[in-house]
Amino acid sequence: MGSGSRSSSSFSVGTHAAVCECHAAGSGFRLARRDDKNRTGIREDSELTSRLRICLVSAAYRPYPSGVSEHVHGLALGLRELGQKVTILTTNFPRLESGSDPVRVVRLGRAVLIPMNRSYATLPVGMDLAGQVRRFLRENCFDIVHCHGLFWPEISYWAFRYSDAVNVFTNLTAGFKTGAAGSGLFRRLFRSQLARVHGRIAISVRSRAAVEAYVPGEYRIIPCGVDTNRFRPRTASIPECAHRQPVILFLGRLDKRKGLSVLLKAMPRVLRSQPKTRLVVVGTGPMELAARRFVASAGLKDSVSFVGRVSPDDLPAYFAGSDIYCSPALGGETFGIVLLEAMASGVAVVASNIPGYDEVVTDGIDGILSPPGDAKAMSLALLRLIDDHGLRRRLAEAGLRRSRQFAWPSVARATLNYYLELMDSKSASASVSA
């Protein structure tokens, strides 16, 4: 696998906003082109009988609220449902209550938040974090160590260094500049680490493009999944929205990258046309105080509710109790898990037209995409759905169909198929070497 190699699976970008095709023998996965009439998402090819010992490694995990946390959690549950033995290796979040988890979770060190990609990254630290990871891996004979990260000094770095299993890398972030001058230096510095990567997964075209200069090789594109049992259409009410209609939901970290300020600036225009509209803001973050001050100064306090952090168990009710989900993110997204959750809940979606999001939503087909950072355009997109109930219903129904292509059972099966391919490949290589 040379630095210039591309995915061995067939890959194409078509003329009608195609996403990708990724289908290799045994992969069990195909992400449809946008112009496919049936828009098939993922198909199953084989029955899986192997029981693997799998360690999913991630610096971000519940209770820390992030798309990475939810992705790792969903994958763990999906693999467990397929009969696999799953352990999550993560860190502690001192100010957050961890609660119970249906899979085994091991926490080492503690998390420190550092600014990155106009947001915050979780960085595990500890007096002997490297030694703890080494002992943990030696005490647990894993078949697969699947790291959602790679770079020093976070926990995945140490997992790659000390793992003797089949090692898989997944990139879930867009915090790398494509073709950056430092990528060559990075590859030299981390040469031994990169040599220990047996498989590479990207969740989207955007995800692969963001990291392949740093972690070269063949990538299997397997998207994020959504729990269609947990997120589904239902009759629900949100206390903050009693007697108000329609309801717009924002859910995410209150930081610059998520673009809440754009949505807040769009609200006066929305309210002039539709004064009964209510915006519900779920989440916390460094921009919360500024957002609250803007709402007060703009006279929006009667129409905007700040809910704060919501437990994972309560999130589905907020989605299902809303009429429109809005994600005004400014960039730095590799996919759009939260969009899938809204679509699976039967809610119409308005989102920024940015890389990553455009691989989930097709403008005018299963949602509306608006230019990033443009408050006027965002307000017009919202009003378009508020004013046209028929359009809102059609987009919600199309979004619901689209979301089902990404149901976790299929995504987990595609991932497990890939694990088995990698194990077969490693075994074959070992036999040849012997």
Coordinates of C-alpha atoms in Angstrom, one line a residue:
M1 CA 0.0 0.0 0.0
G2 CA 1.8 3.1 -1.2
S3 CA 1.2 6.6 -0.3
G4 CA -0.4 7.3 -3.6
S5 CA -2.8 4.4 -3.5
R6 CA -6.5 4.9 -3.6
S7 CA -9.3 2.7 -2.2
S8 CA -9.2 -0.8 -3.7
S9 CA -13.0 -0.7 -3.7
S10 CA -14.6 0.9 -6.8
F11 CA -15.1 4.6 -6.3
S12 CA -16.9 7.1 -8.4
V13 CA -18.3 10.6 -8.2
G14 CA -21.1 11.0 -10.7
T15 CA -22.6 14.1 -12.3
H16 CA -25.7 14.2 -10.1
A17 CA -24.0 14.8 -6.7
A18 CA -23.0 11.2 -6.4
V19 CA -21.6 10.2 -3.0
C20 CA -19.6 7.1 -3.6
E21 CA -19.7 3.4 -4.5
C22 CA -17.6 1.1 -2.4
H23 CA -18.0 -2.6 -3.1
A24 CA -15.4 -5.2 -2.8
A25 CA -15.8 -9.0 -2.6
G26 CA -17.1 -9.7 0.9
S27 CA -17.4 -6.1 1.9
G28 CA -21.2 -6.2 2.2
F29 CA -21.4 -2.5 1.6
R30 CA -22.5 -0.1 -1.1
L31 CA -23.3 3.5 -0.6
A32 CA -25.6 4.5 -3.4
R33 CA -25.1 7.1 -6.0
R34 CA -27.4 10.1 -5.7
D35 CA -29.0 9.3 -9.0
D36 CA -29.8 5.7 -8.3
K37 CA -33.5 5.3 -8.5
N38 CA -33.8 3.0 -5.5
R39 CA -31.1 4.8 -3.5
T40 CA -30.0 1.6 -2.0
G41 CA -27.7 2.1 0.9
I42 CA -26.1 -1.1 2.3
R43 CA -26.7 -4.7 1.4
E44 CA -25.8 -7.8 3.2
D45 CA -23.9 -10.5 1.4
S46 CA -23.1 -13.2 3.9
E47 CA -24.0 -14.8 7.2
L48 CA -21.5 -14.1 9.9
T49 CA -20.7 -16.8 12.5
S50 CA -17.3 -15.7 13.9
R51 CA -17.2 -14.3 17.4
L52 CA -14.4 -11.8 17.6
R53 CA -13.0 -9.9 20.6
I54 CA -13.1 -6.3 19.5
C55 CA -11.8 -3.2 21.2
L56 CA -13.1 0.1 20.0
V57 CA -10.8 2.9 21.1
S58 CA -11.9 6.5 21.2
A59 CA -11.0 9.6 23.2
A60 CA -14.5 10.8 22.8
Y61 CA -17.3 8.7 24.3
R62 CA -20.4 9.1 26.4
P63 CA -21.2 11.1 28.5
Y64 CA -19.2 13.6 26.4
P65 CA -21.7 14.8 23.7
S66 CA -20.3 14.5 20.2
G67 CA -20.9 12.8 16.9
V68 CA -17.9 10.6 17.5
S69 CA -19.3 9.5 20.9
E70 CA -22.6 8.4 19.3
H71 CA -20.8 6.7 16.4
V72 CA -18.7 4.6 18.6
H73 CA -21.6 3.8 20.9
G74 CA -23.8 2.8 17.9
L75 CA -21.1 0.6 16.4
A76 CA -20.5 -1.1 19.7
L77 CA -24.2 -2.0 20.0
G78 CA -24.4 -3.1 16.4
L79 CA -21.4 -5.4 16.7
R80 CA -22.8 -6.8 19.9
E81 CA -26.1 -7.6 18.3
L82 CA -24.1 -9.6 15.7
G83 CA -22.8 -11.7 18.5
Q84 CA -19.4 -10.1 18.9
K85 CA -17.6 -9.4 22.2
V86 CA -17.0 -5.7 22.4
T87 CA -15.0 -3.5 24.8
I88 CA -14.7 0.3 24.6
L89 CA -11.4 1.9 25.6
T90 CA -11.9 5.6 26.4
T91 CA -11.1 8.1 29.1
N92 CA -12.8 9.8 32.1
F93 CA -14.7 13.0 31.9
P94 CA -14.5 14.4 35.5
R95 CA -17.3 16.9 35.3
L96 CA -19.8 14.5 33.6
E97 CA -21.6 11.6 35.1
S98 CA -20.8 8.5 33.1
G99 CA -23.9 6.4 34.0
S100 CA -24.3 2.8 32.9
D101 CA -23.5 1.3 29.5
P102 CA -24.8 -1.8 27.8
V103 CA -21.3 -2.8 26.7
R104 CA -18.0 -3.1 28.7
V105 CA -16.3 0.3 29.0
V106 CA -12.8 0.8 30.3
R107 CA -11.7 4.4 31.2
L108 CA -8.1 5.4 31.5
G109 CA -6.7 8.8 32.3
R110 CA -8.9 11.9 32.2
A111 CA -10.0 14.2 29.4
V112 CA -8.7 17.7 28.7
L113 CA -10.5 19.8 26.1
I114 CA -8.3 21.6 23.6
P115 CA -9.4 24.0 20.8
M116 CA -9.3 22.3 17.4
N117 CA -11.2 22.8 14.1
R118 CA -13.2 25.7 15.5
S119 CA -14.4 23.3 18.2
Y120 CA -12.9 21.3 20.9
A121 CA -11.0 17.9 20.9
T122 CA -10.9 15.5 23.8
L123 CA -7.3 14.7 24.8
P124 CA -6.8 12.0 27.4
V125 CA -4.0 12.6 29.8
G126 CA -2.5 10.7 32.7
M127 CA 0.7 10.1 34.6
D128 CA 1.1 6.6 33.1
L129 CA -1.4 6.5 30.3
A130 CA 0.9 4.7 27.9
G131 CA 1.7 2.0 30.5
Q132 CA -2.0 1.6 31.4
V133 CA -2.9 1.1 27.8
R134 CA -0.1 -1.4 27.3
R135 CA -1.1 -3.4 30.4
F136 CA -4.8 -3.3 29.3
L137 CA -4.0 -4.7 25.9
R138 CA -1.7 -7.4 27.2
E139 CA -4.4 -8.5 29.7
N140 CA -7.1 -8.7 27.0
C141 CA -6.3 -10.7 23.9
F142 CA -8.2 -8.8 21.3
D143 CA -8.7 -10.0 17.7
I144 CA -9.5 -6.4 16.5
V145 CA -8.3 -3.1 17.9
H146 CA -10.3 -0.4 16.1
C147 CA -9.1 3.1 16.8
H148 CA -11.0 6.3 16.1
G149 CA -7.9 8.4 16.1
L150 CA -4.2 7.9 15.7
F151 CA -2.2 10.9 16.8
W152 CA 0.1 11.5 19.7
P153 CA -0.5 11.7 22.6
E154 CA -4.1 10.6 22.6
I155 CA -5.2 7.1 23.7
S156 CA -5.4 5.7 20.2
Y157 CA -1.8 6.4 19.6
W158 CA -0.8 4.2 22.5
A159 CA -3.3 1.5 21.4
F160 CA -1.7 1.3 18.0
R161 CA 1.8 1.2 19.5
Y162 CA 1.1 -1.7 21.8
S163 CA -1.6 -3.7 20.0
D164 CA -0.7 -7.1 18.5
A165 CA -4.2 -7.5 17.0
V166 CA -5.5 -6.6 13.6
N167 CA -5.5 -2.8 13.9
V168 CA -8.1 -0.6 12.2
F169 CA -8.1 3.2 11.9
T170 CA -11.2 5.3 11.3
N171 CA -11.2 9.0 10.6
L172 CA -14.2 10.8 11.9
T173 CA -12.9 14.4 11.8
A174 CA -12.1 17.1 9.2
G175 CA -9.3 18.7 11.3
F176 CA -6.7 18.1 8.6
K177 CA -5.9 20.3 5.7
T178 CA -5.8 18.3 2.5
G179 CA -2.3 18.3 1.0
A180 CA -0.8 20.2 3.9
A181 CA 3.0 20.7 3.7
G182 CA 3.3 19.0 7.1
S183 CA 1.8 15.7 5.9
G184 CA 5.2 14.4 4.7
L185 CA 6.9 15.3 8.0
F186 CA 4.0 13.7 9.8
R187 CA 4.4 10.4 7.9
R188 CA 8.2 10.3 8.7
L189 CA 7.6 11.0 12.4
F190 CA 4.8 8.4 12.7
R191 CA 6.3 5.9 10.3
S192 CA 6.3 3.0 12.9
Q193 CA 2.8 3.8 13.9
L194 CA 1.5 3.9 10.4
A195 CA 3.1 0.6 9.7
R196 CA 0.9 -1.0 12.4
V197 CA -2.3 0.1 10.6
H198 CA -3.8 -2.9 8.8
G199 CA -7.1 -1.4 7.8
R200 CA -8.5 2.1 7.2
I201 CA -12.2 3.2 7.3
A202 CA -13.5 6.6 6.1
I203 CA -17.1 7.5 6.9
S204 CA -17.4 9.6 3.7
V205 CA -15.5 11.0 0.8
R206 CA -14.9 14.1 2.8
S207 CA -13.5 12.0 5.7
R208 CA -11.0 10.2 3.4
A209 CA -9.9 13.4 1.7
A210 CA -9.2 15.0 5.0
V211 CA -6.8 12.4 6.2
E212 CA -5.3 10.3 3.4
A213 CA -2.3 12.6 3.0
Y214 CA -1.4 11.9 6.6
V215 CA -2.5 8.2 6.8
P216 CA -2.0 6.9 3.2
G217 CA -3.3 3.6 1.9
E218 CA -6.4 1.9 0.8
Y219 CA -9.7 3.0 2.5
R220 CA -13.0 1.3 2.9
I221 CA -15.8 3.8 2.9
I222 CA -18.4 2.8 5.5
P223 CA -20.8 5.5 6.7
C224 CA -22.0 6.3 10.1
G225 CA -25.1 4.5 11.2
V226 CA -28.3 5.6 12.9
D227 CA -30.5 3.7 15.5
T228 CA -33.8 3.6 13.7
N229 CA -35.5 1.9 16.7
R230 CA -34.4 4.7 19.0
F231 CA -34.9 7.6 16.5
R232 CA -38.3 7.1 14.8
P233 CA -41.5 9.1 14.1
R234 CA -43.8 9.2 17.1
T235 CA -46.2 11.5 18.8
A236 CA -44.2 13.5 21.3
S237 CA -44.4 16.8 23.1
I238 CA -41.5 19.0 24.3
P239 CA -42.3 20.9 27.5
E240 CA -40.5 24.0 26.2
C241 CA -42.8 24.0 23.1
A242 CA -46.2 23.7 24.7
H243 CA -48.8 25.6 22.6
R244 CA -46.3 26.9 20.1
Q245 CA -46.0 25.8 16.5
P246 CA -44.0 25.2 14.4
V247 CA -40.9 24.1 16.4
I248 CA -37.4 24.4 15.1
L249 CA -34.8 22.3 16.8
F250 CA -31.0 23.1 17.1
L251 CA -29.0 20.3 18.8
G252 CA -25.3 20.5 19.1
R253 CA -22.3 22.0 20.9
L254 CA -22.6 25.7 21.3
D255 CA -19.3 26.6 19.6
K256 CA -18.5 28.7 16.6
R257 CA -18.3 25.8 14.1
K258 CA -21.8 24.6 14.8
G259 CA -23.1 28.0 13.6
L260 CA -25.9 28.7 16.1
S261 CA -25.2 32.4 15.7
V262 CA -26.3 32.1 12.1
L263 CA -29.6 30.5 13.1
L264 CA -30.2 33.1 15.8
K265 CA -29.6 35.9 13.3
A266 CA -32.1 34.3 11.0
M267 CA -34.9 34.1 13.6
P268 CA -36.1 37.8 13.5
R269 CA -37.0 37.4 9.8
V270 CA -38.7 34.0 10.5
L271 CA -40.7 35.5 13.4
R272 CA -41.9 38.5 11.4
S273 CA -43.5 36.1 8.9
Q274 CA -44.4 33.3 11.4
P275 CA -44.6 34.8 14.9
K276 CA -45.7 31.6 16.6
T277 CA -42.5 29.8 15.6
R278 CA -40.3 28.6 18.5
L279 CA -36.6 27.7 18.4
V280 CA -35.4 25.1 20.9
V281 CA -31.6 25.0 21.5
V282 CA -30.3 21.8 23.0
G283 CA -26.6 21.7 24.1
T284 CA -24.0 23.7 25.9
G285 CA -20.6 25.1 25.0
P286 CA -18.4 28.2 25.0
M287 CA -20.7 30.3 22.9
E288 CA -23.7 29.9 25.2
L289 CA -23.4 33.2 27.0
A290 CA -22.9 35.1 23.8
A291 CA -26.0 33.4 22.3
R292 CA -28.1 34.2 25.3
R293 CA -27.1 37.8 25.2
F294 CA -28.0 38.0 21.5
V295 CA -31.4 36.5 22.2
A296 CA -32.0 39.1 24.9
S297 CA -30.8 42.1 22.9
A298 CA -32.8 41.0 19.8
G299 CA -36.0 40.6 21.8
L300 CA -36.2 36.9 21.1
K301 CA -36.5 35.6 24.6
D302 CA -40.2 34.6 24.2
S303 CA -39.4 32.6 21.1
V304 CA -36.1 30.9 21.9
S305 CA -35.6 28.3 24.6
F306 CA -32.1 27.2 25.9
V307 CA -32.6 23.7 27.2
G308 CA -28.9 22.9 28.0
R309 CA -27.6 19.4 28.1
V310 CA -30.1 16.6 27.5
S311 CA -29.6 13.0 28.4
P312 CA -29.3 10.5 25.5
D313 CA -32.5 8.9 26.6
D314 CA -34.4 12.1 26.1
L315 CA -32.9 13.1 22.7
P316 CA -35.4 11.2 20.5
A317 CA -38.4 13.0 22.1
Y318 CA -36.8 16.4 21.1
F319 CA -36.3 15.3 17.6
A320 CA -39.8 13.7 17.2
G321 CA -41.4 16.7 18.9
S322 CA -40.0 19.2 16.4
D323 CA -41.3 20.2 13.0
I324 CA -37.9 21.2 11.5
Y325 CA -34.4 20.3 12.5
C326 CA -31.8 23.0 11.6
S327 CA -28.0 22.5 11.5
P328 CA -26.3 25.7 10.4
A329 CA -22.8 24.3 10.8
L330 CA -20.1 26.4 9.2
G331 CA -17.8 23.5 8.1
G332 CA -15.5 20.9 9.5
E333 CA -18.1 18.1 9.2
T334 CA -17.2 14.7 7.7
F335 CA -20.7 13.3 7.7
G336 CA -23.8 14.3 9.6
I337 CA -25.0 11.9 12.2
V338 CA -27.3 14.4 13.7
L339 CA -29.0 14.9 10.3
L340 CA -29.6 11.1 10.1
E341 CA -31.1 11.1 13.6
A342 CA -33.5 13.9 12.6
M343 CA -34.4 12.2 9.3
A344 CA -35.0 8.9 11.1
S345 CA -37.4 10.8 13.5
G346 CA -39.5 11.9 10.5
V347 CA -38.5 15.6 10.8
A348 CA -37.7 17.8 7.9
V349 CA -34.1 19.0 7.8
V350 CA -32.6 22.4 6.9
A351 CA -28.8 22.3 6.9
S352 CA -25.8 24.1 5.6
N353 CA -24.5 23.1 2.2
I354 CA -21.1 22.0 3.3
P355 CA -18.9 18.9 2.6
G356 CA -20.0 16.0 4.6
Y357 CA -23.6 17.2 5.0
D358 CA -24.0 17.0 1.2
E359 CA -23.3 13.3 1.3
V360 CA -26.3 12.8 3.6
V361 CA -28.9 15.3 2.2
T362 CA -29.8 16.0 -1.4
D363 CA -31.1 19.5 -1.7
G364 CA -34.8 19.6 -2.5
I365 CA -35.1 15.8 -2.3
D366 CA -34.8 14.8 1.3
G367 CA -34.0 18.1 2.9
I368 CA -32.9 21.7 2.1
L369 CA -29.3 22.8 2.0
S370 CA -28.5 26.5 2.6
P371 CA -25.3 28.4 2.0
P372 CA -23.1 28.3 5.1
G373 CA -23.0 31.5 7.2
D374 CA -25.8 33.2 5.3
A375 CA -28.5 34.1 7.9
K376 CA -30.9 35.5 5.2
A377 CA -30.7 32.3 3.1
M378 CA -31.2 30.2 6.2
S379 CA -34.3 32.2 7.2
L380 CA -35.8 31.8 3.7
A381 CA -35.1 28.1 3.8
L382 CA -36.9 27.8 7.1
L383 CA -39.8 29.9 6.0
R384 CA -40.1 27.7 2.9
L385 CA -40.8 24.7 5.0
I386 CA -42.9 26.6 7.6
D387 CA -45.2 28.0 4.9
D388 CA -45.5 24.9 2.8
H389 CA -46.8 22.0 4.9
G390 CA -46.9 19.7 1.9
L391 CA -43.3 20.3 1.1
R392 CA -42.3 19.8 4.7
R393 CA -44.2 16.5 4.8
R394 CA -42.7 15.3 1.5
L395 CA -39.1 16.1 2.5
A396 CA -39.7 14.4 5.9
E397 CA -41.0 11.3 4.3
A398 CA -38.1 11.2 1.8
G399 CA -35.6 11.8 4.7
L400 CA -37.1 8.9 6.6
R401 CA -36.6 6.6 3.7
R402 CA -33.0 7.9 3.2
S403 CA -32.2 7.3 6.9
R404 CA -33.2 3.7 6.8
Q405 CA -30.3 3.0 4.4
F406 CA -27.9 3.8 7.3
A407 CA -29.5 1.6 10.0
W408 CA -26.9 0.3 12.4
P409 CA -27.4 -3.4 11.8
S410 CA -26.3 -3.0 8.1
V411 CA -23.5 -0.6 9.0
A412 CA -22.2 -2.9 11.7
R413 CA -22.4 -5.9 9.4
A414 CA -20.3 -4.1 6.8
T415 CA -17.8 -3.2 9.4
L416 CA -17.6 -6.8 10.7
N417 CA -17.2 -8.1 7.1
Y418 CA -14.2 -5.7 6.8
Y419 CA -12.7 -7.0 10.0
L420 CA -12.9 -10.5 8.7
E421 CA -11.3 -9.6 5.4
L422 CA -8.4 -8.0 7.3
M423 CA -7.9 -11.0 9.5
D424 CA -7.9 -13.3 6.5
S425 CA -5.3 -11.0 4.8
K426 CA -3.1 -10.9 7.9
S427 CA -3.3 -14.7 8.3
A428 CA -2.4 -15.1 4.6
S429 CA 0.6 -12.8 5.0
A430 CA 1.8 -14.6 8.0
S431 CA 1.6 -17.9 6.2
V432 CA 3.6 -16.6 3.3
S433 CA 6.2 -15.1 5.7
A434 CA 6.5 -18.5 7.5

